[in-house]
Amino acid sequence: MSATVTIDYVSHTFRGHREPTLSSVDARIEAGERVALVGRSGCGKTTLLQMMAGLLLPSEGVVRINNRQVTRPNARWNLMFQKACLYPWLNVRENVRLGCLFAGRTEGMEDRVDRFLELVGLGDRRDAPVQSLSGGQQQRVALARSLSLEPELLLLDEPFSALDTFTRGALQDDVAQIAADQDLTMVLITHDIDEAVAMADRVFVMAQNPGRVLGEEPIPLAFPRNRHAPEFSRVRERLMHRFEAASGLQSGNEAAETPSADTQPPPIRRAV
Ligand SMILES: Nc1ncnc2c1ncn2[C@@H]1O[C@H](COP(=O)(O)OP(=O)(O)OP(=O)(O)O)[C@@H](O)[C@H]1O
Ligand SMILES: [Mg+2]
C-alpha cells in the first residue's frame, strides 16, 4: 500500500526568526508517486520533509497523509538520512531487526528482515559486523531497516550524497526499482540533478527567501532509466534550466526568470 501526501498552504517560521523559512507551500503527491525536491541549500527542503515525517508542525497550513493531518511520527512514514545511523556493536541483521523492535512491528519480523536484506543485496552479509561494511553497504542496511517496516511512504534526505559515483548510481537504480515493486510513495531530497532524473516521476524545484515550490518538472521516462539515452539528457537539461531560473530569481537576477525562446522550458505548473 502507498500513501497520498497533501501539503496544504504550509508556512513555517522558526522561533526567533523574523522571516518565514517556508511560505505557502501547496502540493499533492499521489499514491505510488516518486517525487524529488531540489533547491539551493537552506531553501527549506529538510524542514518540509520533517513536516511530512511528523517531526515538525507547520506554523500555518496542514500536511496530510492519506487525508489525515500529520501530527507525530509514524512507522508507516519512514525517514532515511544521509548517514546510515547504525549501531556499530550490532551485526547487519540485528540492526535491521532493531528498526522493527523500536516500531513494535514484531509480527513476522524475522521473515521480513531476511527478505529485505536479500532485496538490498546483503543476504550473504547478514551476520557481518556493520563496521566491516563499506559506506554504500551500510546505507543498504539502513534501507533494509526502513523497508522492513513496510512503510507506505519513504522519505529520503540526501541518502546517497556521501557515496562515490558508482555506488550512488547502483543504489539510485535499486531504490527506484524497489519503490516501484513495493508500490511505495517516495519523496527524495537531492542536490544532484542526475539523481532526480534517475529516480523521480516529478521534481519540485524550490526557491528560498522564503522557501517555496517555484515549479515542477515531470520526468516522463520509463524505468529502468538509461543515463546515456538522449531523452535522459534532454530532461536533465530542462530541469537544470528550471533550477537555474529558480536560483536566478532568489539571487535577484531577473534575466534568469525569462529564459531565451530556444531553451524555454514548458510553463510552470503549480504543484496543487
Ligand atoms: N530547528 C531549527 N531552528 C531554527 N532554524 C532552523 C531550524 N532548522 C532549519 N532552520 C533554518 O531553516 C532554513 C532551512 O533549513 P533546511 O534544513 O530546511 O534547508 P535545506 O533546504 O534542507 O538545506 P540543505 O540543502 O543545506 O540541507 C535554514 O535557514 C536553517 O538555518
Ligand atoms: Mg537539508
Short mmCIF file of C-alpha atoms and ligand atoms in Angstrom, two decimals:
data_model
loop_
_atom_site.label_atom_id
_atom_site.label_comp_id
_atom_site.label_asym_id
_atom_site.label_seq_id
_atom_site.Cartn_x
_atom_site.Cartn_y
_atom_site.Cartn_z
CA MET A 1 0.00 0.00 0.00
CA SER A 2 1.18 3.52 -0.69
CA ALA A 3 0.33 6.89 0.80
CA THR A 4 -1.03 10.13 -0.61
CA VAL A 5 0.61 13.30 0.71
CA THR A 6 -1.16 16.65 0.67
CA ILE A 7 0.68 19.81 1.63
CA ASP A 8 -1.93 22.48 2.17
CA TYR A 9 -0.60 26.04 2.12
CA VAL A 10 2.16 25.28 4.58
CA SER A 11 4.23 28.13 6.00
CA HIS A 12 6.77 27.93 8.76
CA THR A 13 8.70 30.45 10.80
CA PHE A 14 11.21 29.09 13.30
CA ARG A 15 11.14 30.60 16.76
CA GLY A 16 13.41 33.63 16.91
CA HIS A 17 13.35 34.08 13.10
CA ARG A 18 11.70 37.15 11.61
CA GLU A 19 11.27 35.76 8.10
CA PRO A 20 9.46 32.53 7.26
CA THR A 21 11.57 29.55 6.21
CA LEU A 22 8.67 28.18 4.16
CA SER A 23 5.85 30.18 2.65
CA SER A 24 2.57 28.87 1.21
CA VAL A 25 3.85 25.52 0.00
CA ASP A 26 0.97 23.77 -1.70
CA ALA A 27 1.45 20.36 -3.29
CA ARG A 28 -0.04 16.92 -3.67
CA ILE A 29 1.88 13.69 -4.10
CA GLU A 30 -0.14 10.78 -5.40
CA ALA A 31 -0.03 7.24 -4.04
CA GLY A 32 2.91 5.36 -5.53
CA GLU A 33 4.46 8.51 -6.96
CA ARG A 34 8.16 9.30 -6.65
CA VAL A 35 8.86 12.98 -6.16
CA ALA A 36 12.22 14.73 -5.81
CA LEU A 37 12.74 18.10 -4.09
CA VAL A 38 15.62 20.16 -5.43
CA GLY A 39 16.68 23.62 -4.38
CA ARG A 40 19.64 25.57 -3.05
CA SER A 41 20.99 24.90 0.41
CA GLY A 42 18.79 26.47 3.09
CA CYS A 43 15.60 26.74 1.00
CA GLY A 44 13.68 24.54 3.44
CA LYS A 45 13.75 21.06 1.88
CA THR A 46 14.58 19.25 5.12
CA THR A 47 12.08 21.40 7.01
CA LEU A 48 9.35 20.31 4.59
CA LEU A 49 10.39 16.65 4.80
CA GLN A 50 10.37 16.78 8.60
CA MET A 51 6.79 18.00 8.44
CA MET A 52 5.84 15.03 6.25
CA ALA A 53 7.58 12.76 8.78
CA GLY A 54 5.62 14.30 11.65
CA LEU A 55 8.77 15.63 13.33
CA LEU A 56 7.76 19.28 12.96
CA LEU A 57 4.38 21.00 12.87
CA PRO A 58 3.95 23.88 10.42
CA SER A 59 3.21 27.35 11.82
CA GLU A 60 0.43 27.63 9.26
CA GLY A 61 -1.29 25.15 6.98
CA VAL A 62 -1.55 21.39 7.22
CA VAL A 63 0.30 18.33 5.97
CA ARG A 64 -1.97 15.34 5.42
CA ILE A 65 -1.09 11.74 4.71
CA ASN A 66 -3.98 9.66 3.40
CA ASN A 67 -6.21 12.65 4.18
CA ARG A 68 -5.30 12.69 7.89
CA GLN A 69 -3.36 15.51 9.45
CA VAL A 70 0.21 14.58 10.33
CA THR A 71 0.86 15.45 13.97
CA ARG A 72 3.50 12.90 15.00
CA PRO A 73 5.94 10.35 13.53
CA ASN A 74 4.58 7.02 12.37
CA ALA A 75 6.42 3.84 11.33
CA ARG A 76 4.40 3.86 8.08
CA TRP A 77 6.21 7.07 7.05
CA ASN A 78 9.86 6.32 7.14
CA LEU A 79 12.64 8.87 7.02
CA MET A 80 16.12 7.92 5.80
CA PHE A 81 19.07 10.25 6.29
CA GLN A 82 22.39 10.99 4.64
CA LYS A 83 24.12 8.79 7.22
CA ALA A 84 23.11 5.19 7.83
CA CYS A 85 22.99 5.71 11.65
CA LEU A 86 23.71 2.06 12.53
CA TYR A 87 24.68 0.59 15.90
CA PRO A 88 28.33 -0.47 15.48
CA TRP A 89 28.18 -3.18 18.16
CA LEU A 90 25.33 -4.99 16.38
CA ASN A 91 25.60 -7.03 13.21
CA VAL A 92 23.72 -6.35 9.96
CA ARG A 93 20.68 -8.45 10.82
CA GLU A 94 20.44 -7.12 14.37
CA ASN A 95 20.49 -3.54 13.10
CA VAL A 96 17.61 -4.22 10.75
CA ARG A 97 15.66 -6.10 13.43
CA LEU A 98 16.08 -3.18 15.81
CA GLY A 99 14.02 -0.94 13.50
CA CYS A 100 11.10 -3.39 13.75
CA LEU A 101 11.54 -3.72 17.52
CA PHE A 102 11.53 0.06 18.06
CA ALA A 103 8.42 0.39 15.90
CA GLY A 104 6.70 -2.53 17.66
CA ARG A 105 6.37 -4.38 14.33
CA THR A 106 7.48 -7.76 15.61
CA GLU A 107 4.91 -9.98 13.90
CA GLY A 108 6.62 -11.77 11.00
CA MET A 109 9.73 -9.74 11.78
CA GLU A 110 12.34 -12.45 11.18
CA ASP A 111 11.00 -13.22 7.69
CA ARG A 112 10.73 -9.56 6.78
CA VAL A 113 14.28 -8.82 7.91
CA ASP A 114 15.66 -11.67 5.79
CA ARG A 115 13.50 -10.79 2.80
CA PHE A 116 14.58 -7.15 2.72
CA LEU A 117 18.24 -7.92 3.38
CA GLU A 118 18.04 -10.21 0.35
CA LEU A 119 16.31 -7.46 -1.64
CA VAL A 120 19.02 -4.87 -0.95
CA GLY A 121 21.72 -7.41 -1.89
CA LEU A 122 23.04 -8.16 1.58
CA GLY A 123 21.57 -11.62 2.11
CA ASP A 124 25.05 -13.12 2.40
CA ARG A 125 26.31 -10.43 4.84
CA ARG A 126 23.56 -10.73 7.44
CA ASP A 127 25.90 -11.89 10.22
CA ALA A 128 28.67 -9.41 9.44
CA PRO A 129 29.53 -6.64 11.91
CA VAL A 130 28.31 -3.38 10.35
CA GLN A 131 31.75 -1.85 10.81
CA SER A 132 33.12 -4.32 8.27
CA LEU A 133 30.81 -2.91 5.56
CA SER A 134 31.51 -0.13 3.07
CA GLY A 135 29.56 3.16 3.22
CA GLY A 136 27.30 2.00 0.37
CA GLN A 137 26.64 -1.33 2.08
CA GLN A 138 25.84 0.44 5.35
CA GLN A 139 23.34 2.62 3.51
CA ARG A 140 21.79 -0.60 2.13
CA VAL A 141 21.42 -1.86 5.71
CA ALA A 142 19.62 1.39 6.59
CA LEU A 143 17.40 0.90 3.55
CA ALA A 144 16.57 -2.68 4.60
CA ARG A 145 15.78 -1.35 8.10
CA SER A 146 13.36 1.20 6.60
CA LEU A 147 11.77 -1.29 4.20
CA SER A 148 11.32 -3.99 6.84
CA LEU A 149 8.70 -1.73 8.46
CA GLU A 150 6.80 -1.98 5.16
CA PRO A 151 6.20 1.79 5.06
CA GLU A 152 3.66 3.42 2.77
CA LEU A 153 5.88 6.46 2.37
CA LEU A 154 9.66 6.59 2.13
CA LEU A 155 11.20 9.99 2.87
CA LEU A 156 14.83 10.28 1.80
CA ASP A 157 17.02 13.23 2.82
CA GLU A 158 20.08 13.16 0.54
CA PRO A 159 20.58 9.47 1.33
CA PHE A 160 23.35 8.84 -1.20
CA SER A 161 25.29 12.10 -1.06
CA ALA A 162 28.22 10.66 0.90
CA LEU A 163 28.77 7.83 -1.60
CA ASP A 164 31.04 7.59 -4.63
CA THR A 165 29.50 7.97 -8.11
CA PHE A 166 29.26 4.26 -8.96
CA THR A 167 27.88 3.13 -5.61
CA ARG A 168 25.44 6.02 -5.71
CA GLY A 169 24.25 5.14 -9.23
CA ALA A 170 23.68 1.49 -8.26
CA LEU A 171 21.72 2.46 -5.14
CA GLN A 172 19.64 5.02 -7.05
CA ASP A 173 18.58 2.35 -9.55
CA ASP A 174 17.90 -0.23 -6.84
CA VAL A 175 15.85 2.10 -4.64
CA ALA A 176 13.80 3.35 -7.61
CA GLN A 177 13.12 -0.27 -8.61
CA ILE A 178 12.27 -1.35 -5.07
CA ALA A 179 9.91 1.64 -4.63
CA ALA A 180 8.15 0.64 -7.86
CA ASP A 181 7.96 -3.06 -6.93
CA GLN A 182 6.74 -2.33 -3.38
CA ASP A 183 4.34 0.36 -4.64
CA LEU A 184 5.85 2.93 -2.27
CA THR A 185 5.29 6.65 -2.36
CA MET A 186 8.71 8.27 -2.22
CA VAL A 187 9.93 11.81 -1.53
CA LEU A 188 13.61 12.36 -2.18
CA ILE A 189 15.67 15.43 -1.34
CA THR A 190 18.70 15.76 -3.54
CA HIS A 191 21.25 18.29 -4.72
CA ASP A 192 22.08 16.07 -7.64
CA ILE A 193 20.03 16.80 -10.76
CA ASP A 194 21.02 13.45 -12.32
CA GLU A 195 19.75 11.66 -9.22
CA ALA A 196 16.40 13.43 -9.51
CA VAL A 197 16.11 12.47 -13.18
CA ALA A 198 17.18 8.89 -12.45
CA MET A 199 14.69 8.31 -9.65
CA ALA A 200 11.67 10.62 -9.76
CA ASP A 201 8.39 10.83 -11.66
CA ARG A 202 8.18 14.53 -10.86
CA VAL A 203 10.61 17.09 -9.50
CA PHE A 204 9.62 20.08 -7.39
CA VAL A 205 12.01 22.97 -7.79
CA MET A 206 12.24 25.11 -4.66
CA ALA A 207 13.47 28.66 -4.19
CA GLN A 208 14.46 30.35 -0.96
CA ASN A 209 13.76 33.54 0.99
CA PRO A 210 11.11 32.49 1.56
CA GLY A 211 11.29 28.76 0.81
CA ARG A 212 8.62 27.81 -1.70
CA VAL A 213 7.89 25.46 -4.56
CA LEU A 214 8.52 27.51 -7.64
CA GLY A 215 7.52 24.91 -10.19
CA GLU A 216 7.70 21.30 -11.15
CA GLU A 217 9.14 19.22 -13.93
CA PRO A 218 7.67 15.87 -14.97
CA ILE A 219 10.15 13.09 -15.74
CA PRO A 220 8.35 11.09 -18.42
CA LEU A 221 10.95 8.30 -18.66
CA ALA A 222 10.29 4.58 -18.15
CA PHE A 223 12.20 2.55 -15.55
CA PRO A 224 14.90 1.33 -15.57
CA ARG A 225 16.38 4.60 -16.79
CA ASN A 226 19.35 4.80 -19.10
CA ARG A 227 21.58 7.72 -18.10
CA HIS A 228 23.21 7.67 -21.54
CA ALA A 229 19.95 7.95 -23.51
CA PRO A 230 19.37 11.26 -25.35
CA GLU A 231 15.96 11.70 -23.69
CA PHE A 232 17.62 11.47 -20.25
CA SER A 233 19.93 14.32 -21.26
CA ARG A 234 17.02 16.35 -22.60
CA VAL A 235 15.05 16.02 -19.36
CA ARG A 236 18.18 16.81 -17.32
CA GLU A 237 18.71 19.94 -19.41
CA ARG A 238 15.12 21.12 -18.91
CA LEU A 239 15.34 20.53 -15.17
CA MET A 240 18.72 22.25 -14.95
CA HIS A 241 17.26 25.22 -16.74
CA ARG A 242 14.35 25.44 -14.35
CA PHE A 243 16.71 25.08 -11.39
CA GLU A 244 18.92 27.89 -12.68
CA ALA A 245 15.89 30.08 -13.26
CA ALA A 246 14.85 29.48 -9.64
CA SER A 247 18.40 30.24 -8.44
CA GLY A 248 18.44 33.40 -10.53
CA LEU A 249 15.18 34.50 -9.00
CA GLN A 250 16.46 34.18 -5.48
CA SER A 251 19.72 36.00 -6.23
CA GLY A 252 17.73 38.86 -7.77
CA ASN A 253 18.80 38.09 -11.33
CA GLU A 254 15.57 38.86 -13.17
CA ALA A 255 17.06 37.81 -16.52
CA ALA A 256 17.12 34.25 -15.30
CA GLU A 257 13.37 34.40 -14.87
CA THR A 258 12.77 34.71 -18.59
CA PRO A 259 14.88 32.14 -20.44
CA SER A 260 15.50 32.62 -24.14
CA ALA A 261 12.91 31.17 -26.54
CA ASP A 262 15.07 28.27 -27.75
CA THR A 263 15.72 26.93 -24.26
CA GLN A 264 12.47 27.90 -22.58
CA PRO A 265 11.00 25.04 -20.54
CA PRO A 266 7.27 24.29 -20.54
CA PRO A 267 5.19 26.72 -18.45
CA ILE A 268 5.49 26.29 -14.71
CA ARG A 269 2.59 24.24 -13.42
CA ARG A 270 1.84 24.84 -9.76
CA ALA A 271 2.03 21.71 -7.68
CA VAL A 272 -1.56 21.59 -6.48
N1 LIG B 1 15.46 23.82 14.13
C1 LIG B 1 15.71 24.97 13.51
N2 LIG B 1 15.72 26.15 14.19
C2 LIG B 1 15.94 27.31 13.57
N3 LIG B 1 16.19 27.42 12.25
C3 LIG B 1 16.20 26.30 11.51
C4 LIG B 1 15.97 25.02 12.11
N4 LIG B 1 16.04 24.07 11.12
C5 LIG B 1 16.32 24.75 10.00
N5 LIG B 1 16.41 26.08 10.22
C6 LIG B 1 16.68 27.11 9.21
O1 LIG B 1 15.70 26.98 8.19
C7 LIG B 1 16.29 27.16 6.90
C8 LIG B 1 16.02 25.94 6.04
O2 LIG B 1 16.72 24.83 6.58
P1 LIG B 1 16.62 23.38 5.92
O3 LIG B 1 17.48 22.48 6.74
O4 LIG B 1 15.20 23.01 5.78
O5 LIG B 1 17.25 23.66 4.49
P2 LIG B 1 17.64 22.65 3.34
O6 LIG B 1 16.98 23.14 2.08
O7 LIG B 1 17.37 21.25 3.73
O8 LIG B 1 19.21 22.89 3.21
P3 LIG B 1 20.41 21.87 2.85
O9 LIG B 1 20.28 21.65 1.36
O10 LIG B 1 21.65 22.62 3.21
O11 LIG B 1 20.23 20.63 3.66
C9 LIG B 1 17.77 27.44 7.14
O12 LIG B 1 17.96 28.82 7.12
C10 LIG B 1 18.02 26.90 8.53
O13 LIG B 1 19.04 27.60 9.18
MG MG B 2 18.58 19.59 4.18
#
